mmCIF file of C-alpha atoms in Angstrom:
data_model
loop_
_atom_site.group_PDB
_atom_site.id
_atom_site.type_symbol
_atom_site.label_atom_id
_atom_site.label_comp_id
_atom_site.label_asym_id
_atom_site.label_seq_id
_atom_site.Cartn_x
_atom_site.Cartn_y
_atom_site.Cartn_z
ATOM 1 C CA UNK K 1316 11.317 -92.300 -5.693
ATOM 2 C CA UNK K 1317 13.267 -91.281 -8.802
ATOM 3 C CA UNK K 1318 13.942 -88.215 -9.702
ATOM 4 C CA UNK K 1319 13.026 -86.374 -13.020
ATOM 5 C CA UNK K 1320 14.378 -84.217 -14.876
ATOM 6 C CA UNK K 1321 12.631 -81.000 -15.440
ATOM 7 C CA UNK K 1322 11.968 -77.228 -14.897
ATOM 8 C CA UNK K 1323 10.558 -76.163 -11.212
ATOM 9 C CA UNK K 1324 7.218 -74.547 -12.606
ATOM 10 C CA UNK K 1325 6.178 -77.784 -14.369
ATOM 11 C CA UNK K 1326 3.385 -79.949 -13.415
ATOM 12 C CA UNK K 1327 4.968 -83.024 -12.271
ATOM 13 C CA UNK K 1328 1.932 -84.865 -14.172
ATOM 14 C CA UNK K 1329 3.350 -83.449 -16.978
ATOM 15 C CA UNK K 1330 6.748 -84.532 -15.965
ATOM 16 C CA UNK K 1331 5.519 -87.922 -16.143
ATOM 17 C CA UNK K 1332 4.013 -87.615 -19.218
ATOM 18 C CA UNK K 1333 6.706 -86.588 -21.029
ATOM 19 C CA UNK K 1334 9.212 -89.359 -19.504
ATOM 20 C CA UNK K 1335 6.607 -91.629 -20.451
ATOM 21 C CA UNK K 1336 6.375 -91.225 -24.475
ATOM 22 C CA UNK K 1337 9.938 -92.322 -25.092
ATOM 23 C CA UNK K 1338 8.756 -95.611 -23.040
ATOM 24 C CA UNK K 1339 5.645 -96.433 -24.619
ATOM 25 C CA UNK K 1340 8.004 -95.930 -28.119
ATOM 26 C CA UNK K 1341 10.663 -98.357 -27.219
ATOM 27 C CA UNK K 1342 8.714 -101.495 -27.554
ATOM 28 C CA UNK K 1343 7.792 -101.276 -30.908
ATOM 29 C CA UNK K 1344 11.556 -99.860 -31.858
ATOM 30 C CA UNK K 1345 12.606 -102.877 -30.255
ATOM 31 C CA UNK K 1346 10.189 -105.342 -32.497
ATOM 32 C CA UNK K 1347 11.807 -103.392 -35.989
ATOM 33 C CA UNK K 1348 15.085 -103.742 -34.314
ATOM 34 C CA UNK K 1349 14.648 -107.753 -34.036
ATOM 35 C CA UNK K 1350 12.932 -108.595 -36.961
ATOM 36 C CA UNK K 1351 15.719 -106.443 -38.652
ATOM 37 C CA UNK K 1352 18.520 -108.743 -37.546
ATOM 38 C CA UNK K 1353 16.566 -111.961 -37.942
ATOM 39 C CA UNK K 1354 14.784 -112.792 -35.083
ATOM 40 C CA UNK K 1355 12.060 -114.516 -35.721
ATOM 41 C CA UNK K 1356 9.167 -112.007 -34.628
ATOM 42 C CA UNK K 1357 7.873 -112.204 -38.186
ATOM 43 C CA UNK K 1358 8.053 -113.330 -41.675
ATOM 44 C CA UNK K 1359 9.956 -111.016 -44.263
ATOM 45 C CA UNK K 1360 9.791 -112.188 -47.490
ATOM 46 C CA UNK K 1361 12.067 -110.161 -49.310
ATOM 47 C CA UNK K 1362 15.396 -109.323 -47.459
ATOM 48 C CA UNK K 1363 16.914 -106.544 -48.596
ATOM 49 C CA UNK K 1364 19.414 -103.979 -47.498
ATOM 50 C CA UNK K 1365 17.300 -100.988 -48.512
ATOM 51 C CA UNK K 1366 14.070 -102.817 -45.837
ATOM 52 C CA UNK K 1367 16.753 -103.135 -42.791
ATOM 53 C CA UNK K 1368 17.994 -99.419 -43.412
ATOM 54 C CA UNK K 1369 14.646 -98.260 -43.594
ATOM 55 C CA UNK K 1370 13.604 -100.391 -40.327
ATOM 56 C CA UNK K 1371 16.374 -98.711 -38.660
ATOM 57 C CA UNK K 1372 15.857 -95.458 -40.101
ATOM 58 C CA UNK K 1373 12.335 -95.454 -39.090
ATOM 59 C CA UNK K 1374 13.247 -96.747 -35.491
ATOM 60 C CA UNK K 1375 15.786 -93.984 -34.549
ATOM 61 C CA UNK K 1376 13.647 -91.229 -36.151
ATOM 62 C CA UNK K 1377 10.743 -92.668 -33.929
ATOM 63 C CA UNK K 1378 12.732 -92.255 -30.964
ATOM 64 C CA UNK K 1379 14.311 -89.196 -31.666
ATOM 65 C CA UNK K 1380 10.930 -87.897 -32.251
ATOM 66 C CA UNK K 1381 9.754 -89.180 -28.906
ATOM 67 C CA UNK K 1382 13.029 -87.761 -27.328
ATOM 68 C CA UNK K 1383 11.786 -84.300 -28.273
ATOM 69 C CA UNK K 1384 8.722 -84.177 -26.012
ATOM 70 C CA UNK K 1385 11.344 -84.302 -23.038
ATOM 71 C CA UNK K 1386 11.515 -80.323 -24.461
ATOM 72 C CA UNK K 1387 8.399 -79.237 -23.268
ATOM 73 C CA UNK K 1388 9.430 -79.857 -19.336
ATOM 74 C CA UNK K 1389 13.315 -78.733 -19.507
ATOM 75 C CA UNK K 1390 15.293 -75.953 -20.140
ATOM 76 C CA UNK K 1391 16.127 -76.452 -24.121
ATOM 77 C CA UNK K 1392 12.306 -76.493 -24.413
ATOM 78 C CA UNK K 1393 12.782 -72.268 -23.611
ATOM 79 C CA UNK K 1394 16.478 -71.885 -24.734
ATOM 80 C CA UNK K 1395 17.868 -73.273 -27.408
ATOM 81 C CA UNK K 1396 21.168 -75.398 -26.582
ATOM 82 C CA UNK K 1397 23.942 -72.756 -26.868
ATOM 83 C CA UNK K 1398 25.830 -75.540 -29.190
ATOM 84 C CA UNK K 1399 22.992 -75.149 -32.364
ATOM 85 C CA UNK K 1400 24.161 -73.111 -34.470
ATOM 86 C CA UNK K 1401 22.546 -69.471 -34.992
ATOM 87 C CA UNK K 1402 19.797 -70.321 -32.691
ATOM 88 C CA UNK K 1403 21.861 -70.867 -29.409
ATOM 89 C CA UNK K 1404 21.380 -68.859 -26.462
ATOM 90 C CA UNK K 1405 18.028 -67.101 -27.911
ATOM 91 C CA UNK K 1406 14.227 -68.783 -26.807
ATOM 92 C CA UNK K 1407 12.406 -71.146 -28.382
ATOM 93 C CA UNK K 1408 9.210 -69.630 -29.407
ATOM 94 C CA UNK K 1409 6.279 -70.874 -27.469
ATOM 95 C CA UNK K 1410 3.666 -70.840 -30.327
ATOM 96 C CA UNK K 1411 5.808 -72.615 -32.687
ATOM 97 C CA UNK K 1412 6.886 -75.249 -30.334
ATOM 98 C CA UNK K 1413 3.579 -76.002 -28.935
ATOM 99 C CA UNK K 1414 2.339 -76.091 -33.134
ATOM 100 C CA UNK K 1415 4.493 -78.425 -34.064
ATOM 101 C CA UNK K 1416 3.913 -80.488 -30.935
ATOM 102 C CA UNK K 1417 0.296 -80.231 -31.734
ATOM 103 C CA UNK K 1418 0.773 -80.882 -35.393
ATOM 104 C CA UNK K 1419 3.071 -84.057 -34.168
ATOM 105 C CA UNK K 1420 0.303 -85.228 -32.220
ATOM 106 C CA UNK K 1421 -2.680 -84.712 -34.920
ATOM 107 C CA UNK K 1422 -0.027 -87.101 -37.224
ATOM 108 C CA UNK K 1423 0.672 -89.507 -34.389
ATOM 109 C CA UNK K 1424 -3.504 -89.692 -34.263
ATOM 110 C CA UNK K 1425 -3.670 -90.135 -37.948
ATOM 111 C CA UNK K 1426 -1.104 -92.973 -38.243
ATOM 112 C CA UNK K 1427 -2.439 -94.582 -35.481
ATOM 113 C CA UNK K 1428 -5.959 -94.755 -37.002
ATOM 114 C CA UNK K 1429 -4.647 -95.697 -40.302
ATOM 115 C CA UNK K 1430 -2.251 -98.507 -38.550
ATOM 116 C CA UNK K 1431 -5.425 -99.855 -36.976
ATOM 117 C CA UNK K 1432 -7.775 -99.928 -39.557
ATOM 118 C CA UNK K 1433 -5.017 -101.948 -41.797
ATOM 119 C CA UNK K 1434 -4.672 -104.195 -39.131
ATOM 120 C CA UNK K 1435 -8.032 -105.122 -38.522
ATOM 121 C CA UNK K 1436 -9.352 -105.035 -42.147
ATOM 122 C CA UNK K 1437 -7.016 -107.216 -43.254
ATOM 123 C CA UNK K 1438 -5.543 -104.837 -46.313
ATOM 124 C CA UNK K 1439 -3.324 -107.683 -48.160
ATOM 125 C CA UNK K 1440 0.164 -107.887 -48.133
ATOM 126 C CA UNK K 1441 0.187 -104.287 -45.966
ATOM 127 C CA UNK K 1442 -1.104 -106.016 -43.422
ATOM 128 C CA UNK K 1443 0.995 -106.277 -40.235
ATOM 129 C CA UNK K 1444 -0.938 -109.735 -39.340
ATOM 130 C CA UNK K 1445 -0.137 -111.247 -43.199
ATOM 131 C CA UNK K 1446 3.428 -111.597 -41.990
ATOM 132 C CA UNK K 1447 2.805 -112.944 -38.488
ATOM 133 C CA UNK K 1448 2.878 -116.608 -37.994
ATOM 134 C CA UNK K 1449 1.364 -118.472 -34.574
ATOM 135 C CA UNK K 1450 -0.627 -116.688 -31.836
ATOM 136 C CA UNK K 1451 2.482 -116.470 -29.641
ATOM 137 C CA UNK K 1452 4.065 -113.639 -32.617
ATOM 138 C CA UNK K 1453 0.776 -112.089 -32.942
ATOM 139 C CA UNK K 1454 0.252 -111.243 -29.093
ATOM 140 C CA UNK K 1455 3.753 -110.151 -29.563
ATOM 141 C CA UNK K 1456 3.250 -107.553 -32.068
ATOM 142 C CA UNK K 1457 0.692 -106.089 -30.109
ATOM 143 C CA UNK K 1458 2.298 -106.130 -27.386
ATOM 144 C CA UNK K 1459 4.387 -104.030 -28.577
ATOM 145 C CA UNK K 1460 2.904 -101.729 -30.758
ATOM 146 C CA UNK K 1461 -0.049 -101.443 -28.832
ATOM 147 C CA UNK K 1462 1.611 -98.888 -26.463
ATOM 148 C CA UNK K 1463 1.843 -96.106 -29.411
ATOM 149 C CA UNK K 1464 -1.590 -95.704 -29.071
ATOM 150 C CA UNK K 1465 -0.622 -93.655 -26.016
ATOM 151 C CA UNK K 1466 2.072 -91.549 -27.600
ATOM 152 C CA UNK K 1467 -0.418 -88.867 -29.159
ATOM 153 C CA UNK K 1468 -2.830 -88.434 -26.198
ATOM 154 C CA UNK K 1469 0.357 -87.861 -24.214
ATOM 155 C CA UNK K 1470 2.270 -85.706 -26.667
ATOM 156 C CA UNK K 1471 -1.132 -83.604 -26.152
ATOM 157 C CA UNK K 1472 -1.680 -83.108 -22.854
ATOM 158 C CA UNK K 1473 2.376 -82.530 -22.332
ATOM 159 C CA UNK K 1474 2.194 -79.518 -25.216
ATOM 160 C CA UNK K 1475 -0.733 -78.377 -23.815
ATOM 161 C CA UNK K 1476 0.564 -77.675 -20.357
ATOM 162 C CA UNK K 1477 3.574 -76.784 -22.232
ATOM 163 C CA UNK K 1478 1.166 -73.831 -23.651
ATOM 164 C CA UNK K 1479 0.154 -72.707 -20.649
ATOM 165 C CA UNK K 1480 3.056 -72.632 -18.483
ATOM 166 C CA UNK K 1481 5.246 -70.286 -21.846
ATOM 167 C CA UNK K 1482 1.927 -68.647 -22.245
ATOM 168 C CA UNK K 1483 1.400 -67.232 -18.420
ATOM 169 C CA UNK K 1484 5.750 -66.568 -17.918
ATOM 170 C CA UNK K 1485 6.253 -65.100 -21.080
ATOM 171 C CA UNK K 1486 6.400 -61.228 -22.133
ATOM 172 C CA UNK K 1487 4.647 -59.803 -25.041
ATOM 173 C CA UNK K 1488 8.087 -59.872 -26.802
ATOM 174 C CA UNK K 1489 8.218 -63.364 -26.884
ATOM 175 C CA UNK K 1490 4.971 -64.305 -27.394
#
């Protein structure tokens, strides 16, 4: 079995969990990434420079983002890398991490709701579905988008055990 990366006192659920959101993210990077160089996933009618950097802008900050929940099982999760600049060496606060992990997450929720409901109600031209041509592109889409769904519920549970493990090690200094 592989090994993971991670600190000894975390849950190896947890472990999982958090090797698991920059998965379930890569799909739908991968979709932006092809329609963004021309495959034919789906049907862009206008083009234009400013769409492909914002395709590719959206896909790395997507992953990044999902990169980040690696944090919350390893060691720059409680230290901050030593190369950042006036925050190396000292440790990551546990409430703010697991806030803005939590935060993350409540967005994640919110987009994914909003992505669905466009989907499915058909809002015009906003529409994923407007653009996609032939059953074969459509299962294709979801496919893989459908695998965000899991990046919230995930981001959750992993900042939540995240919570619990800072919360139990750490002194009231550095609470």
């Amino acid at each position: 079995m592989m090994k993971l990366k991670a600190l000894p006192d975390v849950p190896r659920w947890a472990v999982l969990a958090a090797h698991a959101v920059p998965l379930v993210v890569l799909p739908s990077s991968l979709w932006r990434v092809a329609l963004t160089f021309g495959a034919p996933v789906a049907r862009v009618d206008d083009p234009t420079l400013g769409l492909a950097a914002y395709q590719l802008g959206l896909t790395v900050l997507a992953e990044l983002l999902a990169l980040l929940t690696l944090g919350l099982v390893r060691e720059w999760g409680e230290v901050f890398p030593r190369r950042l600049p006036f925050l190396g060496g000292r440790p990551v606060p546990p409430r703010g991490a697991t806030y803005a992990a939590l935060a993350g997450a409540c967005g994640l929720a919110a987009l994914t709701c909003w992505f669905t409901y466009v989907v499915y109600a058909g809002i015009g031209e906003y529409s994923p579905l407007a653009h996609i041509e032939g059953p074969f592109r459509e299962a294709l889409l979801y496919v893989c988008y459908l695998p965000l769904v899991a990046w919230a519920p995930l981001l959750t549970a992993v900042a939540i055990a995240y919570h619990r493990r800072r919360s139990l090690t750490s002194t009231p200094l550095t609470r």
